[in-house]
Short mmCIF file of C-alpha atoms in Angstrom, two decimals:
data_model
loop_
_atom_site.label_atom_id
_atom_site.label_comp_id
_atom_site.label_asym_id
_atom_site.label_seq_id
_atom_site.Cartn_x
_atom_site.Cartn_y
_atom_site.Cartn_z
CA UNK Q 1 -44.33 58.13 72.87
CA UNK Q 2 -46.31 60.55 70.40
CA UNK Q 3 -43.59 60.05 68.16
CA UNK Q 4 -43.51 56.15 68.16
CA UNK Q 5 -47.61 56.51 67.55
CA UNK Q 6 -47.51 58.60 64.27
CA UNK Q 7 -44.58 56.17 63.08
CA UNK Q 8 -46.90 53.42 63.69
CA UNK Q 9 -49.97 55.18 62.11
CA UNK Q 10 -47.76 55.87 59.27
CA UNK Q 11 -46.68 52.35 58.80
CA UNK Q 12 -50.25 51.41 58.45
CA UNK Q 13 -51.06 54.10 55.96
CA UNK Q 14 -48.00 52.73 53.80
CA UNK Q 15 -49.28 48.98 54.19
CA UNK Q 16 -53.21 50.14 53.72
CA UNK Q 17 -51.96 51.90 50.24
CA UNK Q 18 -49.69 48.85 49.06
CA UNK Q 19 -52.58 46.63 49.59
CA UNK Q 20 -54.42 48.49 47.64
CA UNK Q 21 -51.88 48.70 44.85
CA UNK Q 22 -51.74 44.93 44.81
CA UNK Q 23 -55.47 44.42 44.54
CA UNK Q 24 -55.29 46.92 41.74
CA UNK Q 25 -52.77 44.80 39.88
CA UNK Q 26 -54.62 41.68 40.57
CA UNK Q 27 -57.76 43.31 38.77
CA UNK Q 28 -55.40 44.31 35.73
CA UNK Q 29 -54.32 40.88 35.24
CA UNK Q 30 -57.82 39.23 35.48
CA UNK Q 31 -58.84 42.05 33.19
CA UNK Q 32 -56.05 41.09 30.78
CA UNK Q 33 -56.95 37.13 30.62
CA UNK Q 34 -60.57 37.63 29.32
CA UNK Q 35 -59.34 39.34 26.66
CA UNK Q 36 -56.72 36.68 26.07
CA UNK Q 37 -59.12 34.51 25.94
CA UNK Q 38 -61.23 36.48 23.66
CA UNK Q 39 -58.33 36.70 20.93
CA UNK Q 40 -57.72 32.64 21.24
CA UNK Q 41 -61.62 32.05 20.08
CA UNK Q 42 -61.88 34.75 17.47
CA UNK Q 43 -58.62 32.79 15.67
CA UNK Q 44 -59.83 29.86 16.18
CA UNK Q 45 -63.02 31.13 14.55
CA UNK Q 46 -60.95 32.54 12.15
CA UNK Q 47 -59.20 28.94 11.77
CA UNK Q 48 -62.65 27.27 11.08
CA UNK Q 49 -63.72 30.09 8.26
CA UNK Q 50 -59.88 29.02 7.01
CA UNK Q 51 -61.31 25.21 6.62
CA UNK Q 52 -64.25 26.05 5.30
CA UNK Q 53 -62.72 28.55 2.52
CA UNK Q 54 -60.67 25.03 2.20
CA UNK Q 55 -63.39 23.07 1.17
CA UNK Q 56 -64.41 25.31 -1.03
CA UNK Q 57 -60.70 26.04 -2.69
CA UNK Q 58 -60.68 22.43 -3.06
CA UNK Q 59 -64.41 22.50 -4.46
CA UNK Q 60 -63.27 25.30 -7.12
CA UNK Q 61 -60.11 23.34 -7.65
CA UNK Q 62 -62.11 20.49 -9.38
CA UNK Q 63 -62.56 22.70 -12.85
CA UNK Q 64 -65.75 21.18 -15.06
CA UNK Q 65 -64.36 20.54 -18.29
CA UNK Q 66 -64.27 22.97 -20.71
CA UNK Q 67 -67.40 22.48 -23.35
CA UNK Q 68 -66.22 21.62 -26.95
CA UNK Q 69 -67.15 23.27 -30.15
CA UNK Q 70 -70.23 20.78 -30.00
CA UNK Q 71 -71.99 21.85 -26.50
CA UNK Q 72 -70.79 18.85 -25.10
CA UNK Q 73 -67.77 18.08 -22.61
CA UNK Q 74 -64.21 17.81 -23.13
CA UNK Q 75 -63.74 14.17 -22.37
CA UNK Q 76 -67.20 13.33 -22.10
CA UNK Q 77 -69.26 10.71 -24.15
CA UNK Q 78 -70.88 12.77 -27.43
CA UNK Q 79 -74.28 12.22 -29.37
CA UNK Q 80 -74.22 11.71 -33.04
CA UNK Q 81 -70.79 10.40 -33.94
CA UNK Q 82 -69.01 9.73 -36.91
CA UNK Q 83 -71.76 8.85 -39.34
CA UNK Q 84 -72.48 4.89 -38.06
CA UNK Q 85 -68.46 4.56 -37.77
CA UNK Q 86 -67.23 4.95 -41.23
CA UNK Q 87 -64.14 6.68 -41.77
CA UNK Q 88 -64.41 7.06 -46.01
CA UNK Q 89 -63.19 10.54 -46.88
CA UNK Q 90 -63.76 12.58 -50.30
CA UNK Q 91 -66.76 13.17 -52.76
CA UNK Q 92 -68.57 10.72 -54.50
CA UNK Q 93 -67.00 9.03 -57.22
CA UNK Q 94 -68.96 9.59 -60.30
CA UNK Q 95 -69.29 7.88 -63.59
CA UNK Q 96 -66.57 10.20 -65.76
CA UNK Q 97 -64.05 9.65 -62.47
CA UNK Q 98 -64.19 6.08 -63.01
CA UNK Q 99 -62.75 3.66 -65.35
CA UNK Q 100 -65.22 0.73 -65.68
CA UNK Q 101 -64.46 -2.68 -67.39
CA UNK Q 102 -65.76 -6.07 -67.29
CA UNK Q 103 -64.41 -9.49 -67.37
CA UNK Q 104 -65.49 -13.19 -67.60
CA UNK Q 105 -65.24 -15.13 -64.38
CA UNK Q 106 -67.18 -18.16 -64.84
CA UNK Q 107 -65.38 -21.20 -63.37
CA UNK Q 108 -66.08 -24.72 -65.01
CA UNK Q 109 -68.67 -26.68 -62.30
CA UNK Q 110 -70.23 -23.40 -61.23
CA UNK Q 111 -74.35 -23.39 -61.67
CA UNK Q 112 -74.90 -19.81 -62.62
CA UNK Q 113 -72.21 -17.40 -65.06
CA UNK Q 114 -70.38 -14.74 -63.46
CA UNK Q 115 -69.37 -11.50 -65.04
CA UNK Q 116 -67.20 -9.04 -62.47
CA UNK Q 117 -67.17 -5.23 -63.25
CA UNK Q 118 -64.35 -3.49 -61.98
CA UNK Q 119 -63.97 0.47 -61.10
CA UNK Q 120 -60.92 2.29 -61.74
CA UNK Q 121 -60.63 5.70 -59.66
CA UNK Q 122 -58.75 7.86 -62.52
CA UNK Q 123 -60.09 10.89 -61.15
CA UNK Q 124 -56.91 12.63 -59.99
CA UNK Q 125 -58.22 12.91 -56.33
CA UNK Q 126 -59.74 10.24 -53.67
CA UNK Q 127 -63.57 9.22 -53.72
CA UNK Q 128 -66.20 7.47 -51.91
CA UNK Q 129 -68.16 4.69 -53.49
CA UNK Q 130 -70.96 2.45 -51.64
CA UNK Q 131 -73.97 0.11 -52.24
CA UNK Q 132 -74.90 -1.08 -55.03
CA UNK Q 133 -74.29 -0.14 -58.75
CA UNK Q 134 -77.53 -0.54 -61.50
CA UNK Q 135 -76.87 -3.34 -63.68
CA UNK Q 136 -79.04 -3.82 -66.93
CA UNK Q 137 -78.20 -6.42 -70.15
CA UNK Q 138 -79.45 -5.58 -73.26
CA UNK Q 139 -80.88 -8.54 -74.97
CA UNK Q 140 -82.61 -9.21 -78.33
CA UNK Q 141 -85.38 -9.65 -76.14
CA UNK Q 142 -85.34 -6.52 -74.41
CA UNK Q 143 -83.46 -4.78 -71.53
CA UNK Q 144 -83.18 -7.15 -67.98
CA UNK Q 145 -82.36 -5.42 -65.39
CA UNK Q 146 -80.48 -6.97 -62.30
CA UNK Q 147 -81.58 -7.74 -58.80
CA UNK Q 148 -79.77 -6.68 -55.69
CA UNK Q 149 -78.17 -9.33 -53.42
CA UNK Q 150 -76.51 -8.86 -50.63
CA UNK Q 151 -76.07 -5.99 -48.24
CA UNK Q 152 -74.59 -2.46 -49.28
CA UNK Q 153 -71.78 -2.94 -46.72
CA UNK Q 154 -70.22 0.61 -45.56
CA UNK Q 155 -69.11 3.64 -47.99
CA UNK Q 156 -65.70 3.11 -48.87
CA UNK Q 157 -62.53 5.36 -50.17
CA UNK Q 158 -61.43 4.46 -53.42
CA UNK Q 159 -57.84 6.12 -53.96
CA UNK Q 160 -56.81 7.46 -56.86
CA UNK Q 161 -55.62 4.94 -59.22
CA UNK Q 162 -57.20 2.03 -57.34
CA UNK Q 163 -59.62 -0.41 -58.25
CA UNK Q 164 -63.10 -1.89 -56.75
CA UNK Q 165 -64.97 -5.02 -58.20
CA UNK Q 166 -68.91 -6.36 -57.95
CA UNK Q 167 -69.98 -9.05 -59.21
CA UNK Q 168 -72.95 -9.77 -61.84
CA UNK Q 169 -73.98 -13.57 -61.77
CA UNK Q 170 -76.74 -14.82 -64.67
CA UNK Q 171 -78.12 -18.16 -65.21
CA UNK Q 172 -76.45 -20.39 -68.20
CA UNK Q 173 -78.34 -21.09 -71.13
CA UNK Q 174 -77.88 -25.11 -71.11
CA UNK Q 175 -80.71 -26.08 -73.35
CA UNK Q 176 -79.07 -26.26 -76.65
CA UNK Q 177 -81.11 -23.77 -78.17
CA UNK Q 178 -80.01 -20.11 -79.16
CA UNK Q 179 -81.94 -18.93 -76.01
CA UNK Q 180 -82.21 -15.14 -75.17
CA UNK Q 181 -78.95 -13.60 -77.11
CA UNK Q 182 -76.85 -10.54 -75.10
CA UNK Q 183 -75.71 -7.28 -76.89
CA UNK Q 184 -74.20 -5.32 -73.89
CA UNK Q 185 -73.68 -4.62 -70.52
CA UNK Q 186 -75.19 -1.12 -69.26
CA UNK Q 187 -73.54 -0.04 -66.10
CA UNK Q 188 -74.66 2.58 -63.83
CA UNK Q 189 -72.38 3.57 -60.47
CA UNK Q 190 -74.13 4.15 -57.61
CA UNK Q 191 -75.44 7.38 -56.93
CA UNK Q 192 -75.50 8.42 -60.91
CA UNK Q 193 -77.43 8.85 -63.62
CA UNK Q 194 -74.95 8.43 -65.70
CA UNK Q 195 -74.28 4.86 -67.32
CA UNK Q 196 -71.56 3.25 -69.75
CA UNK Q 197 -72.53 0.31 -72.14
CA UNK Q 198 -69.86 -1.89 -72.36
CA UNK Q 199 -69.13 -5.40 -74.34
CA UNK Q 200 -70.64 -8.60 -72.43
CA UNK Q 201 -67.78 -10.62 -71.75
CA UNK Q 202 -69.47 -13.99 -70.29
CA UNK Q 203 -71.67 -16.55 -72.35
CA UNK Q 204 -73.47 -15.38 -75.59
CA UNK Q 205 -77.08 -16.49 -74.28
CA UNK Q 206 -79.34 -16.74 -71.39
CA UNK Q 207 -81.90 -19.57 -71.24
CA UNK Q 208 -85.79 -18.69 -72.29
CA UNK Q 209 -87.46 -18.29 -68.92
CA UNK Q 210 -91.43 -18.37 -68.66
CA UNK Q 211 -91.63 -14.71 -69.14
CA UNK Q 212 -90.06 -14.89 -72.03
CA UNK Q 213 -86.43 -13.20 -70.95
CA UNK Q 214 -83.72 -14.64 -69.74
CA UNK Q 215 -84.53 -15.75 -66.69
CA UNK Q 216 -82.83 -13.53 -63.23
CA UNK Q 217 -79.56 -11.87 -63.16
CA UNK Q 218 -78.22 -10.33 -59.76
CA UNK Q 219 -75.49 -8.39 -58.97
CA UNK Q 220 -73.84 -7.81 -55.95
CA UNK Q 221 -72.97 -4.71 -53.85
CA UNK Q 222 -69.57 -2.75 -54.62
CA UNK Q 223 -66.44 -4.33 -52.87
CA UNK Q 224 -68.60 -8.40 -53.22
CA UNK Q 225 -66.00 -9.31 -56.08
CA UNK Q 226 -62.71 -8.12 -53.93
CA UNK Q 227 -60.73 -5.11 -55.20
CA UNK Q 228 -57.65 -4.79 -57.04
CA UNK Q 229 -54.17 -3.40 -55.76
#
């Protein structure tokens, strides 16, 4: 009977201590899911600092363009273009770069004379030529300068070996007297000081106006009377 007690009492020792080994195991594991649980939110936080680093990769992505030589953008719209849109290139033609002659253009029924003075680039090289050239007559009377008509229009290239016309219009001595008699044509290209007196190719006389002269003579701005090939 003694025996049969300490086999029970030793049966109940063994089942006290694997209770107690369960319970242990039981704490490990709910130890272990916290932590789990732990390492889920700090990658997801981890995620979330991913998508924000995202928007900002794609932020950085967007490059601002580069700035030109200028200041301004690559691509952008610029201040101060071209020079009003012209694209003439080269220096200014000048008075010993150009070959100037002038020729009779009056047409039968026309009120006024016209005279048109043509520029020849023979300077070996490309030039730029705009506005209006100065235009005097020499009379027996005196000089008489001409008026401006018309608007300058934009510079122009004039190649080499190329031509560009203006016209000079006068009014036409119709009284039947000798009127105001013309010696020459001074010509002046724009931009110069330098002038060329050449032969007056159109009629031989202007009428006596009040003043005396004879009467107004215009001209118009370089490129008015076309331009040769």
């Amino acid at each position: 009977m003694r025996a049969r007690r300490l086999t029970f009492a030793a049966l109940v020792v063994a089942a006290g201590l694997s209770l107690t080994a369960c319970q242990n195991d039981d704490d490990a594991v709910g130890q272990a899911d916290p932590s789990s649980g732990s390492s889920a939110s700090a990658a997801a936080s981890s995620s979330g600092g991913g998508s924000d680093s995202g928007g900002s990769d794609q932020d950085g992505g967007k490059e601002s363009p580069a700035p030109d030589s200028a200041g301004s953008t690559a691509g952008g719209s610029t201040s101060g273009g071209s020079g009003g849109g012209s694209d003439a290139k080269g220096g200014k033609c000048t008075t010993d770069g150009l070959e100037i002659t002038a020729t009779d253009n009056f047409i039968d029924g026309d009120p006024d004379g016209t005279v048109v003075v043509a520029l020849k680039n023979g300077s070996g090289a490309d030039c730029v030529i705009s506005g209006f050239a100065g235009v005097d007559l020499k009379t027996n009377a005196g000089t008489i300068s001409a008026a401006r008509k018309g608007d300058p229009g934009d510079p122009y290239t004039l190649k080499n070996g190329k031509e560009i016309d203006f016209y000079v219009s006068y009014p036409l001595n119709e009284s039947g007297g000798s009127g105001v008699r013309i010696t020459g044509l001074v010509v002046t290209p724009p931009n110069e000081t330098k002038s060329v007196t050449l032969d007056w190719p159109g009629n031989s006389s202007l009428p006596v106006s009040d003043s005396g002269n004879g009467g107004q003579v215009l001209v118009g701005p370089i490129g008015s009377a076309g331009q040769g090939g």
